[in-house]
Short mmCIF file of C-alpha atoms and ligand atoms in Angstrom, two decimals:
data_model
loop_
_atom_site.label_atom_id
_atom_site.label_comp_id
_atom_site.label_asym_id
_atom_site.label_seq_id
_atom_site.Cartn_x
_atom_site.Cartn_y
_atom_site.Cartn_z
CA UNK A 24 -9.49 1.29 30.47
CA UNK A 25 -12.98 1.04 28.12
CA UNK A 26 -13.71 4.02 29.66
CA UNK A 27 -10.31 6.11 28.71
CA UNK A 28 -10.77 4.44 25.24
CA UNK A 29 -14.36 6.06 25.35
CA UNK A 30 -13.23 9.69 26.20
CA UNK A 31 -10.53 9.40 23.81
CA UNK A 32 -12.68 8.31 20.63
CA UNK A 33 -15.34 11.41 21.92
CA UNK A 34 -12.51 14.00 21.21
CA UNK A 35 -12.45 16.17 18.39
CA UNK A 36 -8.70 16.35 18.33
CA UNK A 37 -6.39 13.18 18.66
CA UNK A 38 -2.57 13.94 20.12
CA UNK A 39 0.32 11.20 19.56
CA UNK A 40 -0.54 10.11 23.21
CA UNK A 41 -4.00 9.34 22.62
CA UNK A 42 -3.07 7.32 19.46
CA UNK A 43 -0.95 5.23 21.08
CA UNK A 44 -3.79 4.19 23.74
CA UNK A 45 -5.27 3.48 21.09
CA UNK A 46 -2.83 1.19 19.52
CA UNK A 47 -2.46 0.02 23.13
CA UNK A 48 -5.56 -1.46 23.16
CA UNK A 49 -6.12 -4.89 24.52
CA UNK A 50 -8.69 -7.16 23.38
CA UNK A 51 -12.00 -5.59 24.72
CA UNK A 52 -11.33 -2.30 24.33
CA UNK A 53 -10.14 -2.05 20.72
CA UNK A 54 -13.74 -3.59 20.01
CA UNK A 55 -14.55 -0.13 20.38
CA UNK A 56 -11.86 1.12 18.15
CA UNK A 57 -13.17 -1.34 15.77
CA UNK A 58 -16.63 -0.41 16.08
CA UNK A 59 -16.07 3.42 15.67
CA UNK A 60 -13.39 3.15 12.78
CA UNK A 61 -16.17 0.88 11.04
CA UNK A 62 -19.20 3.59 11.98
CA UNK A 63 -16.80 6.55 10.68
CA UNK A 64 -16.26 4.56 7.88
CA UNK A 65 -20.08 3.74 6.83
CA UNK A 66 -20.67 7.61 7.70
CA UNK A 67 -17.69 9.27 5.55
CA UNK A 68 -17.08 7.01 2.42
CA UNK A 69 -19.52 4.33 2.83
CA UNK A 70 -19.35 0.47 2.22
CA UNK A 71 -18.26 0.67 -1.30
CA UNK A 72 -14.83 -1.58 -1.45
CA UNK A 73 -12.90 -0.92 -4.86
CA UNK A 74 -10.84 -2.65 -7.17
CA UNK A 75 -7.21 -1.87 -8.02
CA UNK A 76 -6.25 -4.76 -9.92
CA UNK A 77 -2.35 -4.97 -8.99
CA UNK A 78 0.41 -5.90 -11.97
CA UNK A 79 3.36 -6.57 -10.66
CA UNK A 80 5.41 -5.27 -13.71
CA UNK A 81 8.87 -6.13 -13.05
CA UNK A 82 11.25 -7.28 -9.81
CA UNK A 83 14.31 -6.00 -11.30
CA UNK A 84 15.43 -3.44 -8.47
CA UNK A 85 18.29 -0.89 -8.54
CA UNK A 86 17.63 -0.60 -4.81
CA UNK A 87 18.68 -2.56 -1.71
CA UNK A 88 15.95 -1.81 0.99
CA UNK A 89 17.66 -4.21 3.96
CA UNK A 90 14.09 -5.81 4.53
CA UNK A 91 12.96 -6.15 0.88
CA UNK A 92 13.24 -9.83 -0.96
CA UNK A 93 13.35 -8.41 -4.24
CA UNK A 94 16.38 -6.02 -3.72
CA UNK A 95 19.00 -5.82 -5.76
CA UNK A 96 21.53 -7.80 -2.91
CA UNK A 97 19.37 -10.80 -3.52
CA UNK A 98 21.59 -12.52 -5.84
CA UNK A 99 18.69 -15.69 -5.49
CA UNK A 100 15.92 -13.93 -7.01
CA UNK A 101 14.93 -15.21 -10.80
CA UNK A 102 14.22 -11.59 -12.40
CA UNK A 103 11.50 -10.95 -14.66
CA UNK A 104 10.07 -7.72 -16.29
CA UNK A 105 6.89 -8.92 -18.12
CA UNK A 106 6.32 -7.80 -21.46
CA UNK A 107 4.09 -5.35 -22.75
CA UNK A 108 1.13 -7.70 -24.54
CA UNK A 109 1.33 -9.23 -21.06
CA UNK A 110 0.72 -6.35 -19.42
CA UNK A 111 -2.17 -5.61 -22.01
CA UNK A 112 -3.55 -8.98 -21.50
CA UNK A 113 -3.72 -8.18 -17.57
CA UNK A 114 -5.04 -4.30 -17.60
CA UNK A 115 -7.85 -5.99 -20.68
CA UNK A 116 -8.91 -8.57 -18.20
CA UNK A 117 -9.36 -5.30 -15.81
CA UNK A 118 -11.30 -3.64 -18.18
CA UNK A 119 -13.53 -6.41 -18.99
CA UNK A 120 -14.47 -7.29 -15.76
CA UNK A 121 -15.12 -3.63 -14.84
CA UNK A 122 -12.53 -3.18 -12.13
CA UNK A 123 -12.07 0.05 -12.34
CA UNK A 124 -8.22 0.72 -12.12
CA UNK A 125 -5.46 -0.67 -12.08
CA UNK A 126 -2.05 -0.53 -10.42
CA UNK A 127 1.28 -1.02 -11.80
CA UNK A 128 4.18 -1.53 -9.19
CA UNK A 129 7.67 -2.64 -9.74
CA UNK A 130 10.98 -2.23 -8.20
CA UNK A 131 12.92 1.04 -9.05
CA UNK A 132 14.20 2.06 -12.06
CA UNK A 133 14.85 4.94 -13.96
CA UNK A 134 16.81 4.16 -16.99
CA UNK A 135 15.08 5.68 -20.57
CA UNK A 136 13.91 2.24 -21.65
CA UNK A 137 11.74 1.30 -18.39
CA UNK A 138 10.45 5.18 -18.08
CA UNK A 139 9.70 5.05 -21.98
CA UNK A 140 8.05 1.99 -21.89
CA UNK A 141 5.83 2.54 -18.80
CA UNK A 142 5.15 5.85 -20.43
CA UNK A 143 3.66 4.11 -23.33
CA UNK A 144 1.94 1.53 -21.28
CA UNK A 145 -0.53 3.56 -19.42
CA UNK A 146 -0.67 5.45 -22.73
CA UNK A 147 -2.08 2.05 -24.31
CA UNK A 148 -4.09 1.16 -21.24
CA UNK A 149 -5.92 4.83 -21.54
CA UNK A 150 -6.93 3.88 -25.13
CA UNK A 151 -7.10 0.53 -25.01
CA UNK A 152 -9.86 1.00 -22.22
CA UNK A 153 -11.36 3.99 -23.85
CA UNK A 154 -10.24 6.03 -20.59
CA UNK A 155 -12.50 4.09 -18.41
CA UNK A 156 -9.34 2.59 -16.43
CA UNK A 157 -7.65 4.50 -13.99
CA UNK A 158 -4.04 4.27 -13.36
CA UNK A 159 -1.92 3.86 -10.41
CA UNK A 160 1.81 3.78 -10.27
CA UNK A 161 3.79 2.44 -7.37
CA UNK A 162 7.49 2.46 -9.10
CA UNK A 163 9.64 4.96 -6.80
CA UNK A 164 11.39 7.59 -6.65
CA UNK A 165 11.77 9.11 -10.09
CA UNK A 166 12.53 12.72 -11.24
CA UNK A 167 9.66 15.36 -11.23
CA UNK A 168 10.29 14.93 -15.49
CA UNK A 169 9.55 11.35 -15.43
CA UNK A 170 6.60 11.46 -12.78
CA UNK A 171 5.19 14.21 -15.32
CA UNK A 172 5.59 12.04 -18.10
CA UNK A 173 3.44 9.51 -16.40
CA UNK A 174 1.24 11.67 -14.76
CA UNK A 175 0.64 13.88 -18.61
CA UNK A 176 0.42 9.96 -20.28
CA UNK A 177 -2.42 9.20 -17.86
CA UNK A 178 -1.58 8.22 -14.61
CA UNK A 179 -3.36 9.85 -11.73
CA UNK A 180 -2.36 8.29 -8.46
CA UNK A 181 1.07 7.12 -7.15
CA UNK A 182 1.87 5.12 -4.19
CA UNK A 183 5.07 5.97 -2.54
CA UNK A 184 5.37 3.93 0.73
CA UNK A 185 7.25 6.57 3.33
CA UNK A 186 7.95 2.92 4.78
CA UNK A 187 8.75 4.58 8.32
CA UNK A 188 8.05 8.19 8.98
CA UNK A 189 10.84 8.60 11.68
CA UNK A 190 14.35 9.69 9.30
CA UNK A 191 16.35 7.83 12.31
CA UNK A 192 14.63 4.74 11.71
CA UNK A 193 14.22 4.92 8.41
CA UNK A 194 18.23 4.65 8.42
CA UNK A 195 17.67 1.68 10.39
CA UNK A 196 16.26 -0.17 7.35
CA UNK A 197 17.85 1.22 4.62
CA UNK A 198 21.38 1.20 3.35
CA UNK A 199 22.80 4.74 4.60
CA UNK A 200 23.48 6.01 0.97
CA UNK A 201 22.33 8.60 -1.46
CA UNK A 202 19.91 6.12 -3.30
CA UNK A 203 18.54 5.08 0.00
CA UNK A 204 18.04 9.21 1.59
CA UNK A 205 14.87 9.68 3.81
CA UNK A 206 14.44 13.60 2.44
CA UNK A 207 14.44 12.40 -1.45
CA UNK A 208 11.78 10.24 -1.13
CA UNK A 209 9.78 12.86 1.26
CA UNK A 210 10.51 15.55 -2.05
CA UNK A 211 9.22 12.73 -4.30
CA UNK A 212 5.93 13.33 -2.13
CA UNK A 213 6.05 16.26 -2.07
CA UNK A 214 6.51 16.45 -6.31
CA UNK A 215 3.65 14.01 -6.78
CA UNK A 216 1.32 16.34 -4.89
CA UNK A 217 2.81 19.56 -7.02
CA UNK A 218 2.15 17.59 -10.48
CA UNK A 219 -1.17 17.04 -9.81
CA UNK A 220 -1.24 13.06 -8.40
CA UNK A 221 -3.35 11.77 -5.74
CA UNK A 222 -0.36 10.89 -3.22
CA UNK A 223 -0.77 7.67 -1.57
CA UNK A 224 2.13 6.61 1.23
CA UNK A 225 2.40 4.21 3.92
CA UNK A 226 4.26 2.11 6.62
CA UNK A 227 5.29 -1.46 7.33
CA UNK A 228 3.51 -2.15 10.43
CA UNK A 229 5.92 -4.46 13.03
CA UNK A 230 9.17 -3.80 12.23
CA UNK A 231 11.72 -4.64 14.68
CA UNK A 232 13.08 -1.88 16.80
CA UNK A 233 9.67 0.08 16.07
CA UNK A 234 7.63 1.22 18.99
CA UNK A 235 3.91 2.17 19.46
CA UNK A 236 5.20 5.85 19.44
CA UNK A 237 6.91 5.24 16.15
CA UNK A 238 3.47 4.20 14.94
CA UNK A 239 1.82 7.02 16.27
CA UNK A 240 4.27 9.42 15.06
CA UNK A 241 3.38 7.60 11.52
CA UNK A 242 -0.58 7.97 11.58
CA UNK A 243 0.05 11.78 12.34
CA UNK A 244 2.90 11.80 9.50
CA UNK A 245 -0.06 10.84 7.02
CA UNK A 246 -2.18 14.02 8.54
CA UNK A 247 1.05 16.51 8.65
CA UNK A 248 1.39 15.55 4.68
CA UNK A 249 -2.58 15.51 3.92
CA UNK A 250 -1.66 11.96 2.35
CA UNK A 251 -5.00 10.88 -0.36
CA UNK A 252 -4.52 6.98 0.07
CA UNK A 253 -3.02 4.66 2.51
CA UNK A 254 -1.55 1.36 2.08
CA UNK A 255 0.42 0.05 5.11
CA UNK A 256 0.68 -3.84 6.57
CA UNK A 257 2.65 -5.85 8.63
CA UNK A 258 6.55 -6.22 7.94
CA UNK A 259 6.62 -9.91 7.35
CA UNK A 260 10.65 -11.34 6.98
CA UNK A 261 12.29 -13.05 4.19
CA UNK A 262 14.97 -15.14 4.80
CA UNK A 263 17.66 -13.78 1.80
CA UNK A 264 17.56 -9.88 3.41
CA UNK A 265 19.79 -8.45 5.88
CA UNK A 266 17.24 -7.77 8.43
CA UNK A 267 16.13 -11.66 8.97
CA UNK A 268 19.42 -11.79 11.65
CA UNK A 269 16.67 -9.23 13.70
CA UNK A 270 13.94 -12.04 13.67
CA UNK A 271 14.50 -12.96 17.19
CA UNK A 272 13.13 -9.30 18.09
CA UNK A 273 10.21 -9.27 16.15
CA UNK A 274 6.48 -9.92 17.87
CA UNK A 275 4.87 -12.87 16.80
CA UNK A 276 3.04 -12.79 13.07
CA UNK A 277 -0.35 -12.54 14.67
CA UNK A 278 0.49 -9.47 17.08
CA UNK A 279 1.56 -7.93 13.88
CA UNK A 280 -1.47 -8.92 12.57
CA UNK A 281 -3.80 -7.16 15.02
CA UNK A 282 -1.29 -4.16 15.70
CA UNK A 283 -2.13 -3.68 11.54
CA UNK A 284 -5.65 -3.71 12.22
CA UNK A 285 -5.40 -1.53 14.98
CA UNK A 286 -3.41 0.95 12.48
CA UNK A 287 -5.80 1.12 9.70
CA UNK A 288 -8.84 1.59 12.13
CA UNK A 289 -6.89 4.49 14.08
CA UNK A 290 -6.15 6.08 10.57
CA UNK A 291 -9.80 5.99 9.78
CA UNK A 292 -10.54 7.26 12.92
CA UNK A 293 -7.98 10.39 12.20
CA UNK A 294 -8.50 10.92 8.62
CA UNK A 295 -12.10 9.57 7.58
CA UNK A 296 -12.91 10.40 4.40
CA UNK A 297 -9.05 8.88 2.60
CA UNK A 298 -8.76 5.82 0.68
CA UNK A 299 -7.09 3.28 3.00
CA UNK A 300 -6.07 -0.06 1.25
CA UNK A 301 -6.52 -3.68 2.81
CA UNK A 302 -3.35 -4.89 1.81
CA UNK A 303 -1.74 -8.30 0.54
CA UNK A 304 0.39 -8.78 3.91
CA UNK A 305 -2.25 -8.98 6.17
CA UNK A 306 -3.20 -11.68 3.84
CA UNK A 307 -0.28 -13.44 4.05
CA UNK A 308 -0.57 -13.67 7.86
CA UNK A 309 -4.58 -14.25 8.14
CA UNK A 310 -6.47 -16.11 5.20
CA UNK A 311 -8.81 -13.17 6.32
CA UNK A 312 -6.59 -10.43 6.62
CA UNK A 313 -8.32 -8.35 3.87
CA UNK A 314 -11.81 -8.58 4.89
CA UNK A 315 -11.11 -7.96 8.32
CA UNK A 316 -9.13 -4.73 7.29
CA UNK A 317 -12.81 -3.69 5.28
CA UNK A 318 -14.67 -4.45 8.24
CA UNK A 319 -12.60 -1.74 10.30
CA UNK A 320 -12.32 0.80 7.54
CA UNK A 321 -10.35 -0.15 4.71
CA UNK A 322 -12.06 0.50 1.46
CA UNK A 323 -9.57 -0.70 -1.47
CA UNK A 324 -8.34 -3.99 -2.46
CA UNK A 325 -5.75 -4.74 -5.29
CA UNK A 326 -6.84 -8.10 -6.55
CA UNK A 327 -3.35 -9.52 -7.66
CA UNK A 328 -3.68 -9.62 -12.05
CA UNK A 329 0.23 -10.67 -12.34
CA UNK A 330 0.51 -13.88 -14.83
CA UNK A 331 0.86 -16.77 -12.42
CA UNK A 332 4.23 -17.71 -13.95
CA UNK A 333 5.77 -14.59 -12.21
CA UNK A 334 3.77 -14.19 -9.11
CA UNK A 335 6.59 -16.77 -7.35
CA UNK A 336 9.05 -14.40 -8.40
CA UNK A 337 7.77 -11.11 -7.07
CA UNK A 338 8.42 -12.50 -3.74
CA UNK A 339 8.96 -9.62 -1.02
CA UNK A 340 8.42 -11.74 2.27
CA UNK A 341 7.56 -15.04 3.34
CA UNK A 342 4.36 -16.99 2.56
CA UNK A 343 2.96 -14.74 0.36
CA UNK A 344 -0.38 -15.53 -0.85
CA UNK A 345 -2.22 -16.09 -4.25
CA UNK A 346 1.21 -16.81 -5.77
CA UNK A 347 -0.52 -19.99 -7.32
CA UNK A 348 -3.50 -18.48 -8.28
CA UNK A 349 -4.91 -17.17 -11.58
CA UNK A 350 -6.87 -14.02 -11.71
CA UNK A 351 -10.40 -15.56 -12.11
CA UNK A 352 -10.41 -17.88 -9.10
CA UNK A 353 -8.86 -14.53 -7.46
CA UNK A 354 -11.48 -12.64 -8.50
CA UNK A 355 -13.98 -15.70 -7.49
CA UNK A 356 -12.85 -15.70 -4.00
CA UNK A 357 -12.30 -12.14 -3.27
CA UNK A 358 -15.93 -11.08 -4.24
CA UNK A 359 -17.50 -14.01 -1.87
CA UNK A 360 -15.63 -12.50 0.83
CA UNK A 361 -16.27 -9.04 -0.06
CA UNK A 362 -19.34 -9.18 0.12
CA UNK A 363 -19.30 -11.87 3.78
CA UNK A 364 -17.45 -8.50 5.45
CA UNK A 365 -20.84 -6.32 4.56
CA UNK A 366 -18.73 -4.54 1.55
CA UNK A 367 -20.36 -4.00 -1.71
CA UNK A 368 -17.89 -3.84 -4.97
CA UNK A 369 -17.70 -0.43 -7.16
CA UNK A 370 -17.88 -2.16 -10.31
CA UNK A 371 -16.78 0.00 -13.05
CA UNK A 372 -15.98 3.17 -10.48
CA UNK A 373 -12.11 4.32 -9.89
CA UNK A 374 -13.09 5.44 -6.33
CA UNK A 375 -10.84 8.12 -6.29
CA UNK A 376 -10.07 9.45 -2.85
CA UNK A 377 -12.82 11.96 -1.25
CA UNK A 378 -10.39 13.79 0.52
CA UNK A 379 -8.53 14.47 -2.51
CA UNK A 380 -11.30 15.61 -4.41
CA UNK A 381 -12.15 17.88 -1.35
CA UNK A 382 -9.10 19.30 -1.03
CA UNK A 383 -9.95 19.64 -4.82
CA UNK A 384 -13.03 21.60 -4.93
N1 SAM B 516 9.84 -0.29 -5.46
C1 SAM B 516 8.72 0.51 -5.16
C2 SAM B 516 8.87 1.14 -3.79
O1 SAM B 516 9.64 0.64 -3.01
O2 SAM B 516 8.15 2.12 -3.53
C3 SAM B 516 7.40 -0.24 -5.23
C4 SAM B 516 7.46 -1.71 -4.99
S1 SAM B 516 7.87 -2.17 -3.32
C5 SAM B 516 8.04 -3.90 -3.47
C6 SAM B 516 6.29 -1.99 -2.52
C7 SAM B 516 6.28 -2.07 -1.02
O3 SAM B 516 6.58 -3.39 -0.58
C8 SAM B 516 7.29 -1.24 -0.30
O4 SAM B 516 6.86 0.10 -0.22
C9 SAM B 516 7.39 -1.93 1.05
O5 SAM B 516 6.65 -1.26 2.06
C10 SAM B 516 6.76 -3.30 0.80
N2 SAM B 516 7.64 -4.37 1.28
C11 SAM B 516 8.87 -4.68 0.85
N3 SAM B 516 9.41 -5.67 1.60
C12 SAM B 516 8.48 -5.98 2.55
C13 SAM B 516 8.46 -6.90 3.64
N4 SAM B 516 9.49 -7.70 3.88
N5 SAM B 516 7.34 -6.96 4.40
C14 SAM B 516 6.28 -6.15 4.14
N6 SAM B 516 6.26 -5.25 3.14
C15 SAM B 516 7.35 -5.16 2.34
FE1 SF4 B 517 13.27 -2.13 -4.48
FE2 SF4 B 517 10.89 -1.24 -3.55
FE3 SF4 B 517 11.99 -3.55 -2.65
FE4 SF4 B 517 13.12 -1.21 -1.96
S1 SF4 B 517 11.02 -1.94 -1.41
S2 SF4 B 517 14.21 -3.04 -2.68
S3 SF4 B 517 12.78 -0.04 -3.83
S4 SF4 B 517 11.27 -3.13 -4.71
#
């Protein structure tokens, strides 16, 4: 088997079947995966981890994604939008400690007031931080109007999660509506590429009913669409969503864990010079989960800046972590173990995506 591993990671060209030996890997042989995602990673954008300091702006959702906790079915969930000094407060503790950029999610919404008023908040972010901060916005599908607005007021990256490239699936997950419609959010991709944006996307890693060709299929989705960033992680249940009856199906927490890992060192692997995100669910299965994403070639962490009196509340799975944590000891812990997984922070840098700027030049 090492040796089929070997011939694969020598080719120049990787096909869906070799991906999914590679995802097949058991536990010697995806050493190797490890250790080539983490030399293709040192080689192409180097050991340089950056900050996207992550404010979760609002869980008020006009969506019902069947695996989400924070979608508008759950009639449980204590909703919050935070208000604007508090958002100030968060993106000037950003600034001040030189992260570098910042990233505003929320659930979706596209009435006037919450376009209007995230309009004006990267607005006062840009001049607040005298331009230094850059802006991401994960906040979903919105018109190509509103995602100009953004994009003209400052923003420069969006994250729109494909959340599962195959459109059968995707039906599997989502309420079979016009709100939840696998093509609009592929156009809202598309658009954010048009107006300029670097285009992040992504998967949930695990889900049940998802197979190792699914997850192929995904890693050469990202390549098909020439996707900037990456930001994928395990599906991890909540108990108030339709798809905890399917917990019985799922493999256990730390398969998901390692099938994650085995994801985001494939994707460097296939596409080495993108920005690929160690993300808050592997956390929330492994203590570790972040740094061990770093150490096989993820390169961006979004240290959570959310006032602790609405972290509980912006609840998507189970045990998610940090919730009782305030930014500083955050920051505190994050840069010991930064730096323990041989990554050195970009203080002060937005490490924008090379491959965008590339495609760029
Ligand atoms: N509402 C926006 C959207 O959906 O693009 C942004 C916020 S949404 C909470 C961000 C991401 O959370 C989604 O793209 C989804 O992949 C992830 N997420 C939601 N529920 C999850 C779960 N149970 N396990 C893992 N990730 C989850
Ligand atoms: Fe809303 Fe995003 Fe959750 Fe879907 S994943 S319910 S759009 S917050």
């Amino acid at each position: 088997m090492s040796q089929t591993v070997n011939r694969i990671l020598e080719k120049k060209r990787l096909n869906k079947s070799d991906l999914v030996s590679l995802l097949a890997t058991g536990e010697e042989e995806r050493k190797l995966v490890f250790q080539e995602a983490a030399s293709i990673k040192a080689q192409y954008v180097g050991n340089k981890v950056f900050y996207r300091g992550l404010i979760e702006f609002s869980n008020l959702c006009g969506k019902n994604c069947l695996y989400c906790g924070i979608r508008s079915g759950n009639k449980s969930a204590h909703r919050y939008e935070l208000s604007e000094d508090e958002v100030m407060q968060a993106a000037r503790y950003a600034w001040e400690n030189r992260f570098g950029s910042l990233v505003i999610q929320a659930g979706e919404r596209s009435g006037a007031n919450f376009v209007g008023r995230i309009e004006r908040l990267v607005g006062r972010i840009k001049d607040m931080s005298k331009g230094e901060l850059g802006i991401t916005l994960s906040l979903g599908e919105q018109s190509e109007q509103t995602y100009r607005r953004w994009f003209d007021a400052g923003a420069h990256r969006y994250l729109l999660r494909i959340e599962v490239s195959n459109p059968e699936l995707y039906h599997r997950y989502h309420p079979r509506n016009k709100t939840h419609d696998y093509q609009a959010r592929l156009n809202s991709l598309y658009l954010l590429r048009k107006l300029g944006y670097q285009v992040g996307s992504g998967v949930m890693i695990g889900l049940p009913f998802q197979t190792l060709e699914d997850l192929a299929e995904d890693l050469l989705f990202f390549k098909k669409h020439d996707i900037d960033m990456v930001g994928m992680g395990p599906y991890i249940e909540h108990e108030n969503t339709p798809m905890y009856r399917y917990r019985d199906k799922l493999i256990p927490k730390t398969e998901r864990f390692i099938l994650s890992l085995k994801m985001v060192a494939v994707l460097r692997i296939l596409m080495k010079d993108i920005n690929i995100a160690a993300t808050t669910a592997m956390q929330a299965i492994d203590p570790m989960g972040r740094e061990k994403s770093i150490k096989v070639g993820a390169n961006i962490i979004m240290p959570n800046l959310t006032p602790s009196l609405y972290r509980e509340d912006y609840l998507l799975y189970e045990d998610k972590p940090c919730t009782d944590e305030d930014a500083e000891e955050c920051k505190r812990c994050l840069e010991a173990r930064i730096h323990m997984a041989g990554g050195e922070i970009g203080y002060g840098e937005w490490g924008d995506s090379k491959h965008f700027k590339k495609r760029r030049k």
